[in-house]
Every structure is written in C-alpha cells, then in structure tokens.
Coordinates of C-alpha atoms in Angstrom, one line a residue:
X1 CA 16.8 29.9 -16.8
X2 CA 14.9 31.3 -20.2
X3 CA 14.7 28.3 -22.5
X4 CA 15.7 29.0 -25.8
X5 CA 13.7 30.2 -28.7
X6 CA 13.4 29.2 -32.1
X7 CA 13.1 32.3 -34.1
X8 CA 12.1 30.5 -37.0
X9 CA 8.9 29.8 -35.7
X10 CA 6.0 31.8 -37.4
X11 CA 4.4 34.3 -35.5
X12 CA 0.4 34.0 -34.8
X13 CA -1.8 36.9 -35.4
X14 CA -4.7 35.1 -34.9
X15 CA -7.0 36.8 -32.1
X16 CA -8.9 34.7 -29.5
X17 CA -10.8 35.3 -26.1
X18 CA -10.8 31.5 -25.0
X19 CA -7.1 31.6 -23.5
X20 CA -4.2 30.1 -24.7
X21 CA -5.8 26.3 -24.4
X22 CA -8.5 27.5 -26.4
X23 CA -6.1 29.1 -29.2
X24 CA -3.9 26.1 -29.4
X25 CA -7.2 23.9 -30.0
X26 CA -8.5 26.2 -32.4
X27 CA -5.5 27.2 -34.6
X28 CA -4.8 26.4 -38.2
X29 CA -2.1 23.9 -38.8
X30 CA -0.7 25.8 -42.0
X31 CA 2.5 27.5 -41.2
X32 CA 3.2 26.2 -38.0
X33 CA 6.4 23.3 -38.0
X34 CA 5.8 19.9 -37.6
X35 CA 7.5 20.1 -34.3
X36 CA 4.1 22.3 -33.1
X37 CA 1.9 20.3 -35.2
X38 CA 2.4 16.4 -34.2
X39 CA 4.5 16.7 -30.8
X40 CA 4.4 19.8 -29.0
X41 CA 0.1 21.2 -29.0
X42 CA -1.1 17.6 -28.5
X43 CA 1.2 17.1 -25.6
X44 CA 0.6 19.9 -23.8
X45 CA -3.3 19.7 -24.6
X46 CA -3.1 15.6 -23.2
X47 CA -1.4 16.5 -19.9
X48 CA -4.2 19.7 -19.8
X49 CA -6.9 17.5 -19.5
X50 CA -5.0 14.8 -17.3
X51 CA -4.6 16.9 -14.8
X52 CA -8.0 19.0 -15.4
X53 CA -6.4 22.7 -16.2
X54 CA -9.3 24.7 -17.4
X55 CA -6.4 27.0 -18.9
X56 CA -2.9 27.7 -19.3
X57 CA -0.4 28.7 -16.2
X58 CA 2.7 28.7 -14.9
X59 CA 1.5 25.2 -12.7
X60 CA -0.3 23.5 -15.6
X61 CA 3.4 24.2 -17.5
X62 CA 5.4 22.8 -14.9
X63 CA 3.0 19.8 -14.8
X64 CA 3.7 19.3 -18.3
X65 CA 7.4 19.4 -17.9
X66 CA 6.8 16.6 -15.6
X67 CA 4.6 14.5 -17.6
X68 CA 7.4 14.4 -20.4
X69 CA 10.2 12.9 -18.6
X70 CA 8.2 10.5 -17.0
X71 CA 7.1 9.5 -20.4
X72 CA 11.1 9.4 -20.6
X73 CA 11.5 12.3 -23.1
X74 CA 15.7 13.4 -23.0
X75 CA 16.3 16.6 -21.1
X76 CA 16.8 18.3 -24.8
X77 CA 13.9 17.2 -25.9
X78 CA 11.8 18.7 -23.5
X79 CA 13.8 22.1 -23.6
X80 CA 12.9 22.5 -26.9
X81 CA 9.2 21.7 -26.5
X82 CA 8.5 24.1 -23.9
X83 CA 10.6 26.4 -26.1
X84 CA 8.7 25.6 -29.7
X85 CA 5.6 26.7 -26.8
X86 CA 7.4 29.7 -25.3
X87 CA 7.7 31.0 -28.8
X88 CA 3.9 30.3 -29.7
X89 CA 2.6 31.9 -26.3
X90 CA 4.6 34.6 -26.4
X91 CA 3.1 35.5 -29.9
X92 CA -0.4 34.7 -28.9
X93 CA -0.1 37.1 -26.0
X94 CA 1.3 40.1 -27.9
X95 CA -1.5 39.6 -30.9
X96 CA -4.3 39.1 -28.6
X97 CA -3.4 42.2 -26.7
X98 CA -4.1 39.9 -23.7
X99 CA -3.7 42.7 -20.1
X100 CA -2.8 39.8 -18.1
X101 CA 0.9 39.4 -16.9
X102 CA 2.6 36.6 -19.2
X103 CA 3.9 33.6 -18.2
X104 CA 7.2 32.8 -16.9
X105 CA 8.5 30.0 -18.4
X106 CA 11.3 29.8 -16.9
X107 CA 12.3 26.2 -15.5
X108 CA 15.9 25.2 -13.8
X109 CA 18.5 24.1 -16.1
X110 CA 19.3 20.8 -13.7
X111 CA 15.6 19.6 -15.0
X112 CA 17.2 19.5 -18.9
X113 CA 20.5 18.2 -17.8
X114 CA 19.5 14.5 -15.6
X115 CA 19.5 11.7 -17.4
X116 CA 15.8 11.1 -16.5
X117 CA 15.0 8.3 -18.5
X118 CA 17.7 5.5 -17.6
X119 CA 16.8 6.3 -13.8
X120 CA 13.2 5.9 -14.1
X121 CA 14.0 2.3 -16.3
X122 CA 16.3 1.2 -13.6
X123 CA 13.3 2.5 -10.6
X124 CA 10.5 0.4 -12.3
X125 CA 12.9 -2.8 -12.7
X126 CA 13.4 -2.3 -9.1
X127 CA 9.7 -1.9 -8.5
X128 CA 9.2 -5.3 -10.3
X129 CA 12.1 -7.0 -7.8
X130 CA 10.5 -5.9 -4.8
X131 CA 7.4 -7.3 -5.8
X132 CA 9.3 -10.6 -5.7
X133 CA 10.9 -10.0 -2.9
X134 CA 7.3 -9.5 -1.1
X135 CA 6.8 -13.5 -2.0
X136 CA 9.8 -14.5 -0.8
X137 CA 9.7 -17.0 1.7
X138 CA 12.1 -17.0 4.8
X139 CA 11.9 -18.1 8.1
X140 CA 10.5 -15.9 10.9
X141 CA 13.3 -17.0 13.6
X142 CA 16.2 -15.5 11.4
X143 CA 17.9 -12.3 11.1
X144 CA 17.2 -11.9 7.5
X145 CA 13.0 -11.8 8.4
X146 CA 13.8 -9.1 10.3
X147 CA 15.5 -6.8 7.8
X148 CA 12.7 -7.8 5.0
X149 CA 10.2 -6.8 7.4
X150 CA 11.8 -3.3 8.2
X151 CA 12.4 -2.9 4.0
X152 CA 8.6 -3.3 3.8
X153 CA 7.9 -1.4 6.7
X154 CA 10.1 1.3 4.9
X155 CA 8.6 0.4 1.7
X156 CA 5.1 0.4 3.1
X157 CA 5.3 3.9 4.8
X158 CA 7.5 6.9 2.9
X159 CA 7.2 8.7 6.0
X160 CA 9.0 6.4 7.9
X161 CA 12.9 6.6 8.5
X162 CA 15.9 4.5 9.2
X163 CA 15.5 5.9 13.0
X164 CA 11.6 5.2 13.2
X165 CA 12.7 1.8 12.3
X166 CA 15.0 1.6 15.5
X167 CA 12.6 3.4 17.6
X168 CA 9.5 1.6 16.9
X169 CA 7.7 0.4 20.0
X170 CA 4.8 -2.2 20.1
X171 CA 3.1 0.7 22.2
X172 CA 3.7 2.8 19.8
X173 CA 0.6 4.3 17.3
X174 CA 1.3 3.5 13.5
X175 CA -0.4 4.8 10.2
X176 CA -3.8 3.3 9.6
X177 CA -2.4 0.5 6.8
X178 CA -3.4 -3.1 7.5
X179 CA 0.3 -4.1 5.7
X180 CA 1.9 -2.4 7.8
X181 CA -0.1 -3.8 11.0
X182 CA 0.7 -7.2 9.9
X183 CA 4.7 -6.3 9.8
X184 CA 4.2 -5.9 13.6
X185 CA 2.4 -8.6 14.5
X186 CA 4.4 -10.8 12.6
X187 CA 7.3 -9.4 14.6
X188 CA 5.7 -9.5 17.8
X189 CA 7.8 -13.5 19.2
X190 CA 8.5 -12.6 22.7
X191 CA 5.6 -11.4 24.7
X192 CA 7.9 -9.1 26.9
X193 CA 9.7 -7.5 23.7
X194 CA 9.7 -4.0 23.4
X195 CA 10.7 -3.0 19.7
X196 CA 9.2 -4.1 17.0
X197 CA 12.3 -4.9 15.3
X198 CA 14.6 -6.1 17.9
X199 CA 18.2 -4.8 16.8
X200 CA 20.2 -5.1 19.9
X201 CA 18.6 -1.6 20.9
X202 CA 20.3 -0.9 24.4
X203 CA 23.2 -3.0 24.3
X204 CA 24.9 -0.7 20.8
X205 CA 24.7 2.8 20.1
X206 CA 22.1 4.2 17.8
X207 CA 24.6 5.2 15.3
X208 CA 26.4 1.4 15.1
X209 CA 22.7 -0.1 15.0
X210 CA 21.8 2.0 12.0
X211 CA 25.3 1.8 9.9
X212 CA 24.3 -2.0 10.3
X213 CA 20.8 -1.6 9.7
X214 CA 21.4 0.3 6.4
X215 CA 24.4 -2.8 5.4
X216 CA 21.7 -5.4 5.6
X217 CA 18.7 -3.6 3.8
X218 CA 20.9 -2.9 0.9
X219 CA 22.2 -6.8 1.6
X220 CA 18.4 -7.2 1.6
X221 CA 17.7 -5.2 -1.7
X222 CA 20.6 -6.9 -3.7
X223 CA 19.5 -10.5 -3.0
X224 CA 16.1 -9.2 -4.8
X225 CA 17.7 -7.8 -8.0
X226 CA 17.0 -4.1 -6.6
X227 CA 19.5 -2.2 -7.9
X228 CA 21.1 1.3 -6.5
X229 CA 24.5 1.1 -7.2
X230 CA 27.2 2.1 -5.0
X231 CA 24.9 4.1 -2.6
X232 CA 21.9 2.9 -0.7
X233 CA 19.8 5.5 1.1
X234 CA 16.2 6.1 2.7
X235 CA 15.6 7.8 -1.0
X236 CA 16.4 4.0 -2.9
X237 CA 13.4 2.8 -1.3
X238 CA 11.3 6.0 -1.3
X239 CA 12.0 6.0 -5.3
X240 CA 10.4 2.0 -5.4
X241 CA 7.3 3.7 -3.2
X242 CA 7.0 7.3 -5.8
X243 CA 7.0 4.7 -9.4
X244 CA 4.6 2.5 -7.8
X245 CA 2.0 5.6 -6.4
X246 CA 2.4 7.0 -10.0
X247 CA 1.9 3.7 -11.6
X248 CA -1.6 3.8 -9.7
X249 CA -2.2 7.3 -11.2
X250 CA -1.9 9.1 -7.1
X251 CA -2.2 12.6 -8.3
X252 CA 1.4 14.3 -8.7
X253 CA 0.3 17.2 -6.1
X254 CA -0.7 14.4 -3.8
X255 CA 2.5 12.4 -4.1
X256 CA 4.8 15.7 -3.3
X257 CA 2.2 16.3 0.4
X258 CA 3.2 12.6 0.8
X259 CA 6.9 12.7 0.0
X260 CA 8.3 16.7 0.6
X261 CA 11.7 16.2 -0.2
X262 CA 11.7 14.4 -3.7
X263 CA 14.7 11.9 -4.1
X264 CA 17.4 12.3 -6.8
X265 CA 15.8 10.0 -9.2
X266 CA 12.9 11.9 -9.1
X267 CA 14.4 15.5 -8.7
X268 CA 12.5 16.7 -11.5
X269 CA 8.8 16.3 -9.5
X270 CA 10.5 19.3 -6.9
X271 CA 8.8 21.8 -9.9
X272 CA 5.1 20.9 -8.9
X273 CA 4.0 22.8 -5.9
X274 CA 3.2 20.7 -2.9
X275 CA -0.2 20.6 -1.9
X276 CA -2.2 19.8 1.3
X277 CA -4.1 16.8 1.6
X278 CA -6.1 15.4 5.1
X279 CA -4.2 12.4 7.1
X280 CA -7.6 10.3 5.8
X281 CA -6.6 11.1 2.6
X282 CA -3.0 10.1 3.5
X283 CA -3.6 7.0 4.8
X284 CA -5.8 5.9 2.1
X285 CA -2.7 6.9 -0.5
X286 CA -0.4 4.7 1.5
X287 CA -3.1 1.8 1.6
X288 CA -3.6 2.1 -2.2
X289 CA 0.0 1.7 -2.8
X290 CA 0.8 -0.9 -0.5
X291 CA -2.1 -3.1 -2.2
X292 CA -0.4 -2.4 -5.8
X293 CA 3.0 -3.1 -4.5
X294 CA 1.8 -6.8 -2.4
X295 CA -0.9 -7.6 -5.4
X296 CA 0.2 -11.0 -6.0
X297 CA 0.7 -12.0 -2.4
X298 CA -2.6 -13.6 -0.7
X299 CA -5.2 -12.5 1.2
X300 CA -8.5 -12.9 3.2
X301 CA -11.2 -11.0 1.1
X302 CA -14.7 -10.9 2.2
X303 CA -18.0 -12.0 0.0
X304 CA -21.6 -11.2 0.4
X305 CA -23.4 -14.2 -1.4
X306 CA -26.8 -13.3 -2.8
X307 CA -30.2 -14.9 -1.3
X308 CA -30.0 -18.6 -2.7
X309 CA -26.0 -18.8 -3.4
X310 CA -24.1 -21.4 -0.6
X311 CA -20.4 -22.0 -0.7
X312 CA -20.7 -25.0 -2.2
X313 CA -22.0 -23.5 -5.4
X314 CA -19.2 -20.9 -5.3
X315 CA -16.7 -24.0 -5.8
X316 CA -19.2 -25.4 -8.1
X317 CA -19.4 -22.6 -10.4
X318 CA -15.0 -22.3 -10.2
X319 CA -14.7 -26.2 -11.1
X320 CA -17.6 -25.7 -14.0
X321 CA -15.7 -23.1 -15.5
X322 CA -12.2 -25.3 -15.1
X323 CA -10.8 -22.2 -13.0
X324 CA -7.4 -22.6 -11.9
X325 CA -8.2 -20.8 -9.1
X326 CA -9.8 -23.5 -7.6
X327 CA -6.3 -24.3 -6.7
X328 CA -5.1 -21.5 -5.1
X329 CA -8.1 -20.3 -3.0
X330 CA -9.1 -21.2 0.7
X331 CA -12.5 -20.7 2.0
X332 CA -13.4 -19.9 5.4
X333 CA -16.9 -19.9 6.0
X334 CA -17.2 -21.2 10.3
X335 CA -20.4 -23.1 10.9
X336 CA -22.1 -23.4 14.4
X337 CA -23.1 -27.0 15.6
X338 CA -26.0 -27.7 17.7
X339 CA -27.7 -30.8 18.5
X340 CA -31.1 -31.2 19.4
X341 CA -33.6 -33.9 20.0
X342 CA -36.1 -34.7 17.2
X343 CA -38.2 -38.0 17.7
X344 CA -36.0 -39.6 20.1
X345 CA -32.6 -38.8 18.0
X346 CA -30.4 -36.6 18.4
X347 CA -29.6 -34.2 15.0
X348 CA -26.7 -32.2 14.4
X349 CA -27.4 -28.9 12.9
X350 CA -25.1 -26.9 11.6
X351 CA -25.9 -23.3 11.0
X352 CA -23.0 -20.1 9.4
X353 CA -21.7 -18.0 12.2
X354 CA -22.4 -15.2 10.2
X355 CA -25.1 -16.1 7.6
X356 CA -24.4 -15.1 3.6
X357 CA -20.7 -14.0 4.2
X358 CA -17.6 -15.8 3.0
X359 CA -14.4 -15.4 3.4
X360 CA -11.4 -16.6 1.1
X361 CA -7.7 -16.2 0.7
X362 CA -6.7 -15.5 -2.8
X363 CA -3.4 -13.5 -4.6
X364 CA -4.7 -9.9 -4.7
X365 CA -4.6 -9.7 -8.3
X366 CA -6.7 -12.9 -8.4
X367 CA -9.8 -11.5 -7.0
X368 CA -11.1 -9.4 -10.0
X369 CA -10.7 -12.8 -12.1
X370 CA -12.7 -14.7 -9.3
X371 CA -15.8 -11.9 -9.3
X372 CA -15.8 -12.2 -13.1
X373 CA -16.1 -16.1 -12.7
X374 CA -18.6 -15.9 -10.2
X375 CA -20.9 -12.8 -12.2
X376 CA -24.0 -11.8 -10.1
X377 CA -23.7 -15.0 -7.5
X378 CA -22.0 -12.7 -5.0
X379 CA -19.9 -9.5 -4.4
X380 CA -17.2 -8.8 -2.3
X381 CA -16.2 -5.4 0.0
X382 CA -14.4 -2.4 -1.5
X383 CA -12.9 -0.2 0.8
X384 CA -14.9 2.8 -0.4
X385 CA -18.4 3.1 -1.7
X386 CA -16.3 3.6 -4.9
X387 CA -16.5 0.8 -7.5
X388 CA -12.9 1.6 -8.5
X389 CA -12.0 1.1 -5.4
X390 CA -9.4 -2.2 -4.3
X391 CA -11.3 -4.6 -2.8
X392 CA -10.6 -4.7 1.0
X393 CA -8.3 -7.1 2.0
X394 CA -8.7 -8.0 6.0
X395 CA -5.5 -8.1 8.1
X396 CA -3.7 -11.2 9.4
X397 CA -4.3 -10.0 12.9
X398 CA -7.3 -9.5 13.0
X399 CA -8.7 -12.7 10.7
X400 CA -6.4 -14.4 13.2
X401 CA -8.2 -12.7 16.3
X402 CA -11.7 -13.5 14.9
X403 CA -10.8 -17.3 13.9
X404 CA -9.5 -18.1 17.3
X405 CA -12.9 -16.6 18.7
X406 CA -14.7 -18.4 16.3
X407 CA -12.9 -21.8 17.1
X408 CA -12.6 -23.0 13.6
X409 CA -9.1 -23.5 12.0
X410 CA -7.9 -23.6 8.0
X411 CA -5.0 -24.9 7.4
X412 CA -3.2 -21.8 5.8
X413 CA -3.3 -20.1 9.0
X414 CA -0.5 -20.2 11.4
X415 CA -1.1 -20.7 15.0
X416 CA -1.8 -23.4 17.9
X417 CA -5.2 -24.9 18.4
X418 CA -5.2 -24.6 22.3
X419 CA -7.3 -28.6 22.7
X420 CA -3.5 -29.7 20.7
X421 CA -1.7 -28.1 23.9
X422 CA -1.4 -29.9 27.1
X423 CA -4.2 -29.2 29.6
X424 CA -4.0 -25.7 31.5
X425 CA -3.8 -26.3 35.1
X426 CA -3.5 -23.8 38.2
X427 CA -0.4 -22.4 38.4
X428 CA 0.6 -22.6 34.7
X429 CA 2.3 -19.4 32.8
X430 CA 0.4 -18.9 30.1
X431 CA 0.2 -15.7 27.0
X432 CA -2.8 -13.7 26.8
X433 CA -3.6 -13.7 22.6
X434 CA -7.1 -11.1 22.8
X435 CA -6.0 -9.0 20.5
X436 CA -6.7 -6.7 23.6
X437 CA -4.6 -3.9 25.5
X438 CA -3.4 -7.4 27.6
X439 CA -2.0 -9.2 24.5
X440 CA 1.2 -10.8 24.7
X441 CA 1.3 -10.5 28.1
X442 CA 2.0 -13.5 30.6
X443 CA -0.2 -14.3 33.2
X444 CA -0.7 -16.8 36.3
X445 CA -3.7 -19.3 35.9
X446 CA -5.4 -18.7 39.5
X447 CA -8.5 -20.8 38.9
X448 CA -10.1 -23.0 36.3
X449 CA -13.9 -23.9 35.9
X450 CA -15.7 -26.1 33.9
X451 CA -19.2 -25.1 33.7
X452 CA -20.9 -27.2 30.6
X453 CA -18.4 -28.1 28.6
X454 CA -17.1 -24.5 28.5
X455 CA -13.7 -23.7 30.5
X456 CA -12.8 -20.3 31.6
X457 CA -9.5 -19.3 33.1
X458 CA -9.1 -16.8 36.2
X459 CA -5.7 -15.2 36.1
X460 CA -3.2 -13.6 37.9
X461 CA -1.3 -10.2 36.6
X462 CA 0.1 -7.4 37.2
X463 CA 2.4 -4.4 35.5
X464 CA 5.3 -4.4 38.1
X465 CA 5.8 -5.8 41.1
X466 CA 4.9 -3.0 43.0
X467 CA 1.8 -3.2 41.7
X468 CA -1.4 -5.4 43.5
X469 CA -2.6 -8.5 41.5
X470 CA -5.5 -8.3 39.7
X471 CA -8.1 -11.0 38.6
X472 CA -9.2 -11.3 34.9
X473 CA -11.2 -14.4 33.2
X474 CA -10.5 -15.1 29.7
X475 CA -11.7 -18.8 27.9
X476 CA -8.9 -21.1 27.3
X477 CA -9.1 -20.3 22.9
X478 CA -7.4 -16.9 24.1
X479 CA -4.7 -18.2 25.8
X480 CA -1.4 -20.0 25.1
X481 CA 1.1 -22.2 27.5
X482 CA 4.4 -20.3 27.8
X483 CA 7.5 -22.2 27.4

C-alpha cells in the first residue's frame, strides 16, 4: 500500500549527482518542515550508516522502517515519516532528472497498524525474567528441572522445536554451543537412558507428550514472571531469543537466516530480506546470544598469567584492591606432586599441570571487572582473535572431564571422588565417565592391578548380548560404582 503524501511539503529543485543520501546531507534546511528537519533526514541518515548503505534503496528503506518501531515509534508515526520521505524523493528524482527507476515505497499496511511498541516492552521484561530464571536453583531429580532444561534448550537454540525436544537422543548430533552441551549432560542420570529429556517417550503418544510438554513450559515461564498471555507457543520463547540477539547488535539480515518465520511480536522484521549466512557463522550467533542471555550465571574462564605473575598474587592484587569478587570466584590451578631425595630427606615438590594457565569460575558479567582489576598481570581467552569478542567460557563437561583426569577437586564442582567410594573389586558393575564414545555405559570389572600405586581396571562389555565381550582398561578416576 502507497503511504500517504503530504502535499504541503515544498518541492526540491535542487540538482545533485551524489544520490539521494548525498542530497539529504547536503540540502538547505530553509523551507523544508520541521518534521524533515529534526526527525525524519537524521533518522534515515542514522539507520544509513548503521547498517552501512552506501545509498538509498528499496532495502536500506525497509531497514529503516524496521529501525523505527524497534526504537518503539507508533505505527502512525512511522507512516508519516516514510511519507514526509516519499514526498522529498519523489521530488528529488523528478528535479534531478535521475534515468534510474524510482523507488517503491510501498510497505504493507499491517506494519502501521501492530501495536509494536507495548509488544516489544512486554518481550524485553520477559528477557529480563528469563535471565532470572537461568539462576534459579531447583533440584536435578524433579520434574520441574526437566522442563527448565528443555525451556533453555528451546531458549538456547531458535531452531529447535517442541518435537526436537521429544526426539532428542543422547546419540544424537547437536549445534556447536557449549550451553546447550551442558543441558545434556546435566540431563544425562541413567546411563542406559535414551532421550535427553525423558518424558514418558514410548509409553504416551507424541501428541499427549507435547500438549503436556507445552502446559509445563508455559507453567515454567509463568513461575519466572514471563509473560504471554493466554497463548503460549514455540514463537513466546523465540521472541525472548530475537530481543536478546538484537540487544547484542546480531545484524537484522543475520537474525531473519537464523529465525525464517518471524513471530507475531516481531512481524514487522518479515520486510527485511533474508539473507544467507554459513553454519560457522550460525553457531557463533547462537553462542553469542546464549552468553548474553546466561551472563550472570558462573563459569570456568581460562587465564594466561604473564612471566613472573603466580596465583597467589592474582588473589593478592583482588584483596589489595578490596574486590568483592574475591568472594565470588574459585580458582582452579591442579599442581603435580613429586618427591625426591635431596641429602637424605625426602622433599615434596609441587609443580602446575599446566604451567602459567589458570582457571576460575566467575558470573559472566564479572569477568571484564576482574581483567580491569588485574591490568597487564594476565589475560584470559576470547573465542575469536577479535578483542570484542566474549571471553570463552569452557563447558561443565568438559572442565568436569579434564578435572577428573587431573585428580584434583574444588568444591563448586559436582561429582564423586572415586578414593570416597568403596574399593572396586572383580565382579563389581561399575559406569564408564571418559567422556568417550563408552560414557555412561555399565561395565563388568574383569581384573584389577596395582602396579605402583597406580590401579587400572580391565572390564567386561558388550552392546547386546549377541554380541562377544570385549576387554578395555580404564584407571579407576574414570569409573563410578553402580547402584
């Protein structure tokens, strides 16, 4: 639909060979209304350079329309800027005897008529409510766990739908995104279980499991202060995912070749043409938004301490400066001992594992405060080459993984040490935890040996029963008693 004109506007006679952009930053203010002068040319010049339009198209327009009702101009309003422009263009075009085909301004009447701007006030409150429903604490063994993890996984990945989440295998491949590797191994508390989230898949039909499944996330949402009033739908949590990806300043083009099919809230984003991005590219949008949306929840970060600087002086330098994060941070920095014989004694030496790296749990939005404390002492991994980049933040599996190879425990981090557990003994069931294709699988201890101080384990497995048993060896810090 044509926007409407104000004829009252006066017409430009002014000639230019720049383009329209070029006109517009070149044009004298005196007879043009104060509608064109303070509002309408600086807008459209500011979302020009945003989105780095060398000139003036039908896409740089639409983009503009865009940038308006997200900065929650009324429907009305923005009809009559883009017709105060119409006007302006249209002018320019005839006077400057420009040969090239004018623009098409047209733009659908539904984008004027939504009532944008109490939607997107009602999306960002519910972006701040799932941020505090990411720190909510709630036991792993009940039902409710299970329905916040499948929100985040949701949340997480806004190509992911309400049957992915009944589908989802442990076997199964899923997006490169370290939050979203973390949802499954904290679901993973059987080691025979199949689905990730475990929904009484086989025993219901698939349509029963999801009517249920889409009760209890909006059960879920509601306890949070997420609002989405009489309706909950894939598209309530997708909006939460869109205002925080734009709140991170992801590239419009980039958000519509994540998310095709814009939701209702944010209908208006359907005028910007969907681009192609790579699946790197892809997965480093999702891992970008997952860090903004779980920035004030901890995790381990990774430092490089210059020649000279020790952990110690770290934690000096935080209790110099009265830092409250000496509070809230753990360190993890797992020291070798040896012993050797000097002059008849014996000395215990202890030397790093890994010599100038330390790692530390912090909030994520705590770690550009800590680096600022800390100056030039060390610096810690990005996940680009980019200094804008968020620092990297490793996952819970794999820190787990490394600090049970390791052998060295904090206290922040959940899991068994295996010299607490009764002795293994031949014939015990145990749980391979590798972290390799084996893990979570039970085994049969066949043999144990002891050769200085070290014990490995032979076991017994096998994938059916059809199958012949085969031997492995694994020490006993990969390995857990079954119940």
């Amino acid at each position: 639909m044509q926007p409407e004109f104000d004829s009252s506007e006066t017409e430009i006679s002014e000639q230019t060979d720049s383009g329209f952009i070029g006109f517009l930053e070149r044009i004298p203010h005196d007879g043009l209304s104060d509608l064109l002068v303070s509002r309408v040319i600086p807008s459209i010049l500011r979302s020009m350079r945003i989105h780095r339009f060398p000139d003036f198209t039908e896409e740089s327009l639409k983009y503009w329309v865009a940038d308006m009702i997200l900065d929650r101009l009324k429907g009305s309003t923005v009809k009559r800027y883009v017709g105060a422009l119409h006007t302006l263009y249209r002018n320019w075009h005839y006077n400057s005897r420009n040969e090239s085909e004018e623009i098409d301004f047209s733009i659908s009447q539904d984008i004027f008529n939504s009532n944008n701007g109490k939607r997107l006030a009602e999306i960002e409150d519910n972006l701040k409510a799932s941020e505090k429903l990411a720190k909510l604490s709630i036991k792993q063994d009940s039902p409710a766990y299970v329905y916040n993890r499948a929100f985040f996984y949701l949340l997480f990945n806004p190509s992911a739908s309400f049957n992915d989440i009944l589908t989802l295998k442990f076997s199964d491949n899923i997006p490169s995104c370290p939050h979203l590797e973390d949802i499954v191994t904290s679901l993973r508390n059987a080691p025979q279980a199949k689905y990730v989230f475990q929904l009484q898949q086989g025993k219901r039909r698939n349509g029963a499991i999801i009517k249920d499944l889409i009760s209890e996330l909006h059960a879920t949402a509601r306890r949070a202060g997420i609002k989405s009033g009489d309706r909950f739908s894939r598209e309530s949590i997708t909006s939460i995912w869109i205002a925080a990806a734009i709140k991170e300043d992801i590239p419009l083009s980039e958000i519509r070749a994540m998310i095709p099919v814009m939701p209702e809230e944010y209908f208006f984003l359907s005028i910007i043409p969907v681009s192609e991005i790579s699946d790197s590219r892809k997965a480093e949008i999702m891992n970008t938004v997952a860090y903004a949306l779980t920035n004030k929840n901890p995790g381990w970060f990774v430092l490089r301490l210059r020649n000279g600087v020790s952990p110690e002086r770290i934690k000096e330098r935080l209790k110099e400066k009265e830092s409250p994060l000496q509070r809230q941070i753990k360190y993890y920095y797992p020291l070798r001992v040896t012993k050797k014989l000097e002059k008849k004694r014996v000395v215990t030496i202890e030397t790093p594992v890994i010599p100038g790296v330390l790692f530390f749990r912090l909030p994520n939005d705590r770690v550009t405060s800590l680096m600022s404390i800390i100056g030039d002492m060390a610096w810690c991994y990005r996940t680009t080459a980019n200094p804008s980049s968020p620092y990297s933040v490793i996952p819970q599996k794999e820190m787990k993984i490394f600090q049970k190879s390791v052998g060295a425990f904090t206290v922040d981090v959940e899991m068994d040490i295996i010299s607490e557990l009764p002795s293994l003994q031949i014939g015990d069931k145990v749980i391979i935890e590798d972290g390799s294709s084996l893990d979570g699988q039970t085994a049969t201890i066949r043999k144990v040996q002891n050769m200085d101080g070290t014990i490995t384990y032979t076991l017994r497995l096998s994938d059916s029963e059809y199958i012949r048993w085969k031997d492995i060896r694994l020490p006993g810090s990969h390995l857990a008693k079954a119940d």
